[in-house]
Amino acid sequence: MNDQSPNSWESRADAATFYGFTDLPSVKQRGAVVLTHGKGPYIYDVHGREYLDANSGLWNMVAGFDHPGLIAAAQEQYARFPGYHAFFGRLSDQTVMLSEKLVEVSPFESGKVFYTNSGSEANDTLVKMLWFLWAAEGQPQRRKILTRINAYHGVTAVSASMTGKPYNSVFGLPLPGFIHLTCPHYWRNGAEGETEEQFTHRMADELEEVIAREGADTIAGFVAEPVMGAGGVIVPSKGYFQAIQPILKKHGIPLISDEVICGFGRTGNTWGCETFGFVPDAIISSKNLTAGFFPMGAVILGPELTDRLQRASEAIEEFPHGFTASGHPVGCAIALKAIDVVMNEGLSDNVKRLTPRFQAGMAKLAENPNIGEWRGVGLMGALEAVADKATKRPFDSKLSVSERIANASTDQGLICRPLGQSIVLAPPFIMTEEQMDEMFTKLGRALDKVFAEVA
Ligand SMILES: *Cc1c(COP(=O)(O)O)cnc(C)c1O
């Protein structure tokens, strides 16, 4: 399948591009998929093959790959003012308007926004904000960051330390002071005979114990995705945030919601924290903030952290941090349009409308004897493959079952993502019923094919 001739796109891709998060043996064998363009939820490769992208790119291309309004917003802003920064008290009018909009649609009555180019940088920025404000308040020892196993918060040195994935050990990460609590995945981590309520209780007890062990006065903050995305769409056990938030409050530990995936509609509401019924102290946003049309991240601080950071900054006359392209005018113009498209042009309504069909499709595929669990909320979901449904025993990882399912899907023109032993689906918000049915039909065929080979 891999065209190995030296001038093929596959060979050229391999010759000079270093792949990240890519299974190299698999690409060696199959060749990279080199893309030329997209149309609605479909993408097209250099050979003219069409793929339905059931992952919205990387969760972010929620308005599809050719949205005319977003393209026009970019073109207009490029013609008007194609680039600027946000340092030294100079910033674009688009940046001002986007900050107002983000605070308006946030769960906060007031707040302030800081811009980055990615979700990783937004998490790094947030951690530096916490370190800075605690130090300014006379508690420089409050530096530890609590997150959870399986959490994904990015790849820069700090955000990778927040991420709770074993692969980061190859970099000697996490850095000291990044502490990972148990992943609140009841199906996988619930003990024999333990109810979901008891499990949630145990997660809260663990948090209390970790705070007692480490000392509350050494902890800067707790960062959590409402639903873990790259961890495999892990929906927290019932009442999880209601159980942990009072503990964090009691110890003065800020709760930060990493909404890079959940934000702007993915879970059926504007924010994941809304879906799960809590109000955090700050929000991290990226990915579909610009519907994937521009690299941009944002830290949205609620009123209390805004005041504290403002005071800390005024004391030394600045917050010494920022990226050259922070608050880029084109990115901000696109984000303003993307928010409008998602919230006011029917995309968010379409998520709500399609969710029952999506979940019914997942539930149907989960009847397969080799699917242990389907889980999800809104338009994000995962199917977890198991060798034995009753005991939840996973397949031998050497079988690479989820990679094989994803490859079998790709062969039929469907892009879905293997994550651990799961297959993850995060369709774009513009999807139609017919496209959703196409997605499930193709995925069902891929499951049948692979399970027939390995089961
Ligand atoms: C993708 C992601 C990030 C990192 O964003 P990048 O733009 O890839 O740096 C952070 N947090 C969550 C929850 C994510 O899904």
Coordinates of C-alpha atoms and ligand atoms in Angstrom, one line a residue:
M1 CA 0.0 0.0 0.0
N2 CA 2.9 2.3 0.8
D3 CA 4.2 3.7 -2.5
Q4 CA 8.0 3.5 -1.8
S5 CA 9.1 5.2 -5.0
P6 CA 11.3 8.1 -4.1
N7 CA 9.1 10.8 -5.6
S8 CA 5.8 9.5 -4.1
W9 CA 4.1 11.8 -1.5
E10 CA 4.5 9.0 1.0
S11 CA 8.3 8.8 0.5
R12 CA 8.6 12.6 0.5
A13 CA 6.6 12.9 3.7
D14 CA 8.8 10.3 5.4
A15 CA 12.1 11.8 4.1
A16 CA 11.9 15.2 5.6
T17 CA 9.2 15.4 8.2
F18 CA 9.6 14.2 11.8
Y19 CA 6.4 12.6 12.9
G20 CA 5.0 13.2 16.4
F21 CA 2.5 10.9 18.1
T22 CA 2.8 8.5 15.2
D23 CA 3.2 4.8 15.2
L24 CA 6.3 4.6 13.0
P25 CA 6.2 0.9 12.1
S26 CA 2.6 1.3 11.0
V27 CA 3.3 4.4 8.9
K28 CA 6.4 2.7 7.4
Q29 CA 4.1 -0.1 6.3
R30 CA 1.1 1.9 5.2
G31 CA 2.6 5.2 4.2
A32 CA 1.5 8.6 5.5
V33 CA -1.9 9.9 4.3
V34 CA -1.0 13.2 2.6
L35 CA -4.0 15.5 2.4
T36 CA -4.8 18.2 -0.1
H37 CA -8.2 19.7 1.0
G38 CA -11.4 19.1 2.8
K39 CA -15.1 19.6 2.2
G40 CA -17.6 19.6 5.1
P41 CA -16.5 16.7 7.4
Y42 CA -14.6 15.0 4.6
I43 CA -10.9 15.2 3.8
Y44 CA -9.1 14.2 0.5
D45 CA -5.7 12.8 0.0
V46 CA -3.2 13.2 -2.9
H47 CA -4.7 10.2 -4.6
G48 CA -8.1 11.7 -4.5
R49 CA -9.4 9.3 -1.8
E50 CA -12.1 10.6 0.4
Y51 CA -12.3 10.1 4.2
L52 CA -15.0 11.0 6.6
D53 CA -13.1 12.5 9.6
A54 CA -14.9 11.2 12.6
N55 CA -12.4 13.0 14.9
S56 CA -12.8 16.6 13.6
G57 CA -9.1 16.7 12.9
L58 CA -7.9 16.6 16.5
W59 CA -11.3 17.4 18.1
N60 CA -11.1 20.9 16.8
M61 CA -12.4 21.2 13.2
V62 CA -15.9 21.3 14.5
A63 CA -17.3 23.5 11.6
G64 CA -15.7 21.2 9.0
F65 CA -12.9 21.9 6.6
D66 CA -14.3 24.6 4.3
H67 CA -16.6 26.8 6.4
P68 CA -17.1 29.9 4.2
G69 CA -17.8 32.2 7.1
L70 CA -14.6 31.3 8.9
I71 CA -12.6 31.6 5.7
A72 CA -14.1 35.0 5.0
A73 CA -13.3 36.2 8.6
A74 CA -9.7 35.1 8.1
Q75 CA -9.4 36.7 4.7
E76 CA -11.0 40.0 5.8
Q77 CA -8.7 40.3 8.9
Y78 CA -5.6 39.4 6.8
A79 CA -6.5 42.2 4.5
R80 CA -7.2 44.6 7.3
F81 CA -4.3 43.9 9.9
P82 CA -2.5 40.6 9.3
G83 CA -0.5 40.4 12.5
Y84 CA 0.4 42.0 15.8
H85 CA 1.3 41.1 19.4
A86 CA -0.2 42.1 22.7
F87 CA 2.8 43.4 24.6
F88 CA 3.6 46.9 26.0
G89 CA -0.1 48.0 26.1
R90 CA -0.6 47.6 22.3
L91 CA -3.1 45.1 21.0
S92 CA -5.5 44.7 18.2
D93 CA -9.2 45.7 18.3
Q94 CA -10.1 42.1 17.5
T95 CA -8.2 41.0 20.6
V96 CA -10.2 43.4 22.8
M97 CA -13.4 42.2 21.3
L98 CA -12.6 38.5 21.7
S99 CA -11.6 39.0 25.4
E100 CA -15.0 40.7 26.0
K101 CA -16.8 37.8 24.2
L102 CA -14.9 35.1 26.1
V103 CA -15.7 36.7 29.5
E104 CA -19.3 37.2 28.4
V105 CA -19.8 33.5 27.4
S106 CA -17.7 32.2 30.4
P107 CA -19.4 31.0 33.6
F108 CA -17.8 34.0 35.3
E109 CA -19.4 37.4 36.1
S110 CA -16.2 39.1 35.3
G111 CA -12.7 38.0 34.5
K112 CA -9.7 38.5 32.2
V113 CA -8.2 36.5 29.3
F114 CA -4.6 35.8 28.5
Y115 CA -3.7 34.4 25.0
T116 CA -1.3 31.7 23.8
N117 CA -0.8 29.8 20.6
S118 CA -1.8 26.4 21.9
G119 CA -3.5 24.5 24.7
S120 CA -0.1 23.3 26.1
E121 CA 1.1 26.9 26.4
A122 CA -2.2 27.9 28.0
N123 CA -1.6 25.3 30.7
D124 CA 2.0 26.4 31.1
T125 CA 0.8 30.0 31.4
L126 CA -1.8 29.0 34.0
V127 CA 0.8 27.2 36.1
K128 CA 3.2 30.2 35.9
M129 CA 0.3 32.5 36.9
L130 CA -0.4 30.3 40.0
W131 CA 3.3 30.2 41.0
F132 CA 3.6 33.9 40.5
L133 CA 0.6 34.9 42.5
W134 CA 1.2 32.5 45.4
A135 CA 4.8 33.8 45.6
A136 CA 3.6 37.4 45.5
E137 CA 1.2 36.6 48.3
G138 CA 4.0 35.4 50.5
Q139 CA 3.6 31.6 49.9
P140 CA 6.3 30.8 47.4
Q141 CA 6.3 27.2 48.6
R142 CA 2.8 26.7 47.1
R143 CA 4.0 25.2 43.8
K144 CA 2.7 21.6 43.5
I145 CA 0.1 20.9 40.8
L146 CA -2.5 18.2 41.2
T147 CA -3.9 16.4 38.1
R148 CA -5.1 12.9 37.4
I149 CA -3.7 9.7 35.8
N150 CA -4.8 9.6 32.1
A151 CA -5.3 13.3 32.0
Y152 CA -4.0 15.1 28.9
H153 CA -2.9 18.7 29.3
G154 CA -0.3 19.0 26.5
V155 CA 3.3 18.4 25.6
T156 CA 5.5 21.3 26.8
A157 CA 7.6 20.5 29.8
V158 CA 5.1 21.7 32.3
S159 CA 1.9 20.6 30.6
A160 CA 3.5 17.2 29.9
S161 CA 4.2 17.0 33.6
M162 CA 0.5 17.7 34.2
T163 CA -0.4 15.0 31.7
G164 CA -0.9 11.6 33.4
K165 CA 0.4 9.3 30.7
P166 CA 3.2 6.8 31.0
Y167 CA 4.9 7.8 27.8
N168 CA 6.2 11.0 29.4
S169 CA 8.7 8.9 31.4
V170 CA 10.9 8.7 28.2
F171 CA 11.6 12.4 28.8
G172 CA 12.3 12.0 32.5
L173 CA 8.9 13.7 33.2
P174 CA 6.9 14.6 35.2
L175 CA 9.0 17.4 36.8
P176 CA 9.0 17.2 40.6
G177 CA 5.9 18.6 42.2
F178 CA 3.4 17.3 39.7
I179 CA 1.1 14.8 41.4
H180 CA -1.3 12.5 39.7
L181 CA -4.4 11.2 41.4
T182 CA -6.5 8.2 40.4
C183 CA -8.5 8.5 37.1
P184 CA -12.2 8.7 38.1
H185 CA -13.1 6.0 35.6
Y186 CA -15.7 3.8 37.5
W187 CA -16.0 1.0 34.9
R188 CA -12.2 0.4 34.9
N189 CA -11.1 1.5 38.4
G190 CA -14.1 0.7 40.5
A191 CA -13.4 -2.1 43.0
E192 CA -15.3 -5.4 43.2
G193 CA -18.8 -4.7 44.6
E194 CA -18.2 -0.9 44.9
T195 CA -21.1 1.3 43.8
E196 CA -20.4 4.4 41.7
E197 CA -21.3 6.6 44.6
Q198 CA -18.8 4.8 46.8
F199 CA -16.2 5.0 44.1
T200 CA -16.7 8.8 43.9
H201 CA -16.4 9.0 47.6
R202 CA -13.1 7.1 47.4
M203 CA -11.8 9.6 44.9
A204 CA -12.6 12.4 47.2
D205 CA -11.0 10.6 50.2
E206 CA -7.9 10.1 48.1
L207 CA -7.7 13.9 47.4
E208 CA -8.1 14.6 51.1
E209 CA -5.3 12.2 51.9
V210 CA -2.9 13.6 49.2
I211 CA -3.5 17.1 50.5
A212 CA -2.9 16.0 54.0
R213 CA 0.3 14.1 53.0
E214 CA 1.7 16.9 50.9
G215 CA 0.5 19.8 53.0
A216 CA -2.2 22.2 51.6
D217 CA 0.3 25.0 51.9
T218 CA 2.5 23.4 49.2
I219 CA -0.2 23.0 46.6
A220 CA -0.8 25.7 43.9
G221 CA -3.8 24.3 42.1
F222 CA -5.8 21.4 40.8
V223 CA -6.3 21.1 37.0
A224 CA -8.9 18.8 35.4
E225 CA -10.6 18.2 32.2
P226 CA -14.4 17.9 32.7
V227 CA -14.2 14.8 30.5
M228 CA -10.7 13.4 29.8
G229 CA -10.3 13.5 26.1
A230 CA -7.0 12.1 25.0
G231 CA -7.2 9.8 28.0
G232 CA -9.9 7.9 26.1
V233 CA -13.1 10.0 26.7
I234 CA -13.3 9.2 30.4
V235 CA -16.5 10.6 31.8
P236 CA -16.0 11.2 35.5
S237 CA -18.0 9.1 38.0
K238 CA -21.3 10.5 39.1
G239 CA -20.9 13.5 41.5
Y240 CA -17.1 13.6 41.1
F241 CA -16.7 17.4 40.8
Q242 CA -19.3 18.0 43.5
A243 CA -17.3 15.7 45.8
I244 CA -13.9 17.2 45.1
Q245 CA -14.6 20.9 44.8
P246 CA -15.6 21.5 48.4
I247 CA -12.3 19.8 49.5
L248 CA -10.3 22.1 47.2
K249 CA -12.2 25.1 48.5
K250 CA -11.6 24.2 52.1
H251 CA -7.9 24.2 51.5
G252 CA -7.8 27.3 49.3
I253 CA -6.7 25.3 46.2
P254 CA -7.9 26.8 42.9
L255 CA -9.8 24.4 40.6
I256 CA -9.0 24.9 36.9
S257 CA -11.1 23.4 34.2
D258 CA -9.1 22.4 31.1
E259 CA -11.8 22.9 28.5
V260 CA -9.5 22.6 25.5
I261 CA -11.7 19.7 24.1
C262 CA -15.0 20.2 26.1
G263 CA -15.2 24.0 25.6
F264 CA -17.5 25.5 22.9
G265 CA -20.1 22.8 22.5
R266 CA -18.5 19.4 22.5
T267 CA -20.4 18.1 25.6
G268 CA -23.8 19.7 24.5
N269 CA -23.3 22.9 26.5
T270 CA -20.8 25.8 25.9
W271 CA -18.6 24.4 28.7
G272 CA -17.9 21.0 30.1
C273 CA -18.1 22.4 33.6
E274 CA -21.6 23.5 32.8
T275 CA -22.5 19.9 31.8
F276 CA -21.0 18.5 35.0
G277 CA -22.4 21.2 37.2
F278 CA -19.4 23.1 38.6
V279 CA -17.9 26.6 38.3
P280 CA -14.1 26.5 38.3
D281 CA -11.7 29.3 39.2
A282 CA -10.3 29.5 35.6
I283 CA -10.8 27.9 32.2
I284 CA -8.2 26.7 29.7
S285 CA -9.4 26.9 26.1
S286 CA -8.0 26.1 22.7
K287 CA -8.7 23.6 19.8
N288 CA -12.2 24.5 18.8
L289 CA -11.8 28.1 20.1
T290 CA -11.0 28.9 16.5
A291 CA -12.8 25.8 15.1
G292 CA -9.2 24.7 14.3
F293 CA -8.8 27.5 11.7
F294 CA -5.9 29.1 13.7
P295 CA -3.5 28.0 16.4
M296 CA -4.7 29.8 19.5
G297 CA -5.2 29.1 23.2
A298 CA -6.5 31.1 26.1
V299 CA -6.5 31.2 29.9
I300 CA -9.8 32.7 31.1
L301 CA -9.5 33.7 34.7
G302 CA -12.5 34.1 36.9
P303 CA -12.9 37.2 39.2
E304 CA -10.9 36.0 42.2
L305 CA -7.8 34.8 40.2
T306 CA -8.1 38.0 38.1
D307 CA -7.9 40.2 41.2
R308 CA -5.0 38.2 42.7
L309 CA -3.0 38.1 39.5
Q310 CA -3.6 41.8 38.9
R311 CA -2.4 42.7 42.4
A312 CA 0.7 40.5 42.0
S313 CA 1.5 42.0 38.7
E314 CA 1.0 45.6 39.8
A315 CA 3.3 45.0 42.7
I316 CA 6.2 44.4 40.3
E317 CA 4.7 46.5 37.5
E318 CA 4.2 43.7 35.1
F319 CA 3.3 40.0 34.5
P320 CA 6.6 39.0 32.8
H321 CA 5.2 36.5 30.3
G322 CA 3.8 36.4 26.8
F323 CA 4.2 34.9 23.3
T324 CA 5.1 36.9 20.2
A325 CA 1.8 35.9 18.6
S326 CA -0.4 36.2 21.7
G327 CA -3.7 37.7 20.8
H328 CA -2.9 37.5 17.1
P329 CA -5.5 39.7 15.3
V330 CA -6.3 37.1 12.7
G331 CA -6.7 34.3 15.3
C332 CA -8.9 36.6 17.4
A333 CA -11.1 37.5 14.3
I334 CA -11.5 33.8 13.5
A335 CA -12.3 32.9 17.1
L336 CA -15.0 35.6 17.3
K337 CA -16.5 34.2 14.1
A338 CA -16.1 30.6 15.4
I339 CA -17.9 31.3 18.6
D340 CA -20.7 32.9 16.7
V341 CA -20.9 30.0 14.3
V342 CA -21.0 27.4 17.1
M343 CA -23.3 29.3 19.4
N344 CA -25.6 31.1 17.0
E345 CA -25.5 29.4 13.6
G346 CA -26.9 26.1 14.7
L347 CA -23.8 24.0 15.4
S348 CA -24.3 23.8 19.1
D349 CA -28.0 22.9 18.4
N350 CA -26.9 20.2 16.0
V351 CA -24.7 18.7 18.8
K352 CA -27.8 18.5 21.0
R353 CA -30.0 17.2 18.2
L354 CA -27.5 14.5 17.1
T355 CA -26.4 13.3 20.5
P356 CA -29.2 10.7 21.0
R357 CA -28.4 9.3 17.5
F358 CA -24.7 9.2 18.3
Q359 CA -25.2 7.5 21.6
A360 CA -27.6 5.0 20.2
G361 CA -25.0 4.2 17.5
M362 CA -22.3 3.7 20.1
A363 CA -24.6 1.6 22.3
K364 CA -25.4 -0.6 19.3
L365 CA -21.8 -1.2 18.5
A366 CA -21.2 -1.9 22.2
E367 CA -23.4 -5.0 21.8
N368 CA -20.4 -6.6 20.1
P369 CA -18.9 -9.3 22.5
N370 CA -15.5 -7.6 22.2
I371 CA -16.6 -4.2 23.2
G372 CA -16.5 -3.9 27.0
E373 CA -17.9 -0.4 27.4
W374 CA -19.1 2.5 25.4
R375 CA -18.8 5.9 27.1
G376 CA -19.3 9.5 26.2
V377 CA -21.2 12.7 26.5
G378 CA -22.5 15.0 23.7
L379 CA -20.5 14.4 20.5
M380 CA -17.5 12.6 22.1
G381 CA -17.4 8.9 22.7
A382 CA -15.2 5.9 23.0
L383 CA -15.6 2.2 22.5
E384 CA -13.3 0.0 24.6
A385 CA -12.2 -3.3 23.1
V386 CA -11.8 -6.2 25.5
A387 CA -10.8 -9.8 25.0
D388 CA -13.3 -10.9 27.6
K389 CA -16.4 -8.8 28.2
A390 CA -17.3 -10.4 31.6
T391 CA -13.9 -9.9 33.2
K392 CA -13.1 -6.7 31.2
R393 CA -9.8 -8.4 30.3
P394 CA -8.0 -6.3 27.7
F395 CA -6.5 -7.7 24.6
D396 CA -2.7 -8.4 24.6
S397 CA -1.3 -5.0 23.8
K398 CA 1.0 -6.6 21.2
L399 CA -2.0 -7.3 19.1
S400 CA -2.5 -3.5 18.6
V401 CA -6.2 -4.0 18.4
S402 CA -7.3 -0.4 18.4
E403 CA -4.6 0.6 15.8
R404 CA -5.9 -2.3 13.6
I405 CA -9.5 -1.1 13.9
A406 CA -8.4 2.4 13.0
N407 CA -6.4 1.2 10.0
A408 CA -9.3 -1.0 8.9
S409 CA -11.5 2.1 9.1
T410 CA -9.1 4.2 7.2
D411 CA -9.1 1.6 4.4
Q412 CA -12.9 2.2 4.1
G413 CA -12.6 5.9 4.1
L414 CA -13.3 6.6 7.8
I415 CA -10.8 8.4 10.1
C416 CA -11.2 7.4 13.8
R417 CA -8.6 7.4 16.5
P418 CA -7.1 4.5 18.5
L419 CA -6.4 5.4 22.1
G420 CA -5.1 2.7 24.4
Q421 CA -7.5 -0.1 23.8
S422 CA -10.3 2.3 22.8
I423 CA -11.6 3.8 19.6
V424 CA -12.5 7.4 20.0
L425 CA -15.1 9.3 18.0
A426 CA -15.5 13.1 18.1
P427 CA -17.4 14.0 15.0
P428 CA -17.6 17.6 13.8
F429 CA -20.7 19.6 14.9
I430 CA -21.8 20.0 11.3
M431 CA -22.4 16.3 10.8
T432 CA -25.7 15.2 9.2
E433 CA -27.7 12.1 10.1
E434 CA -26.6 10.4 6.9
Q435 CA -22.9 11.1 7.6
M436 CA -23.3 9.7 11.1
D437 CA -24.9 6.5 9.8
E438 CA -22.0 6.2 7.3
M439 CA -19.6 6.6 10.2
F440 CA -21.2 3.8 12.3
T441 CA -21.6 1.5 9.3
K442 CA -17.9 1.8 8.4
L443 CA -16.8 1.5 12.0
G444 CA -19.0 -1.6 12.5
R445 CA -17.4 -3.3 9.5
A446 CA -13.9 -2.5 10.8
L447 CA -14.7 -3.9 14.2
D448 CA -16.1 -7.1 12.7
K449 CA -13.0 -7.5 10.5
V450 CA -10.5 -7.0 13.2
F451 CA -12.3 -9.0 15.9
A452 CA -12.7 -11.9 13.5
E453 CA -8.9 -11.8 13.1
V454 CA -7.9 -11.6 16.8
A455 CA -10.8 -13.0 18.9
Ligands
LIG1 C1 -5.1 19.1 23.0 C2 -5.2 19.4 24.5 C3 -4.2 20.2 25.1 C4 -3.0 20.7 24.4 O1 -3.3 21.6 23.3 P1 -2.2 21.8 22.2 O2 -2.8 22.9 21.4 O3 -2.0 20.5 21.4 O4 -0.9 22.2 22.8 C5 -4.4 20.6 26.4 N1 -5.5 20.1 27.1 C6 -6.4 19.3 26.6 C7 -7.5 18.8 27.4 C8 -6.2 18.9 25.2 O5 -7.1 18.1 24.7

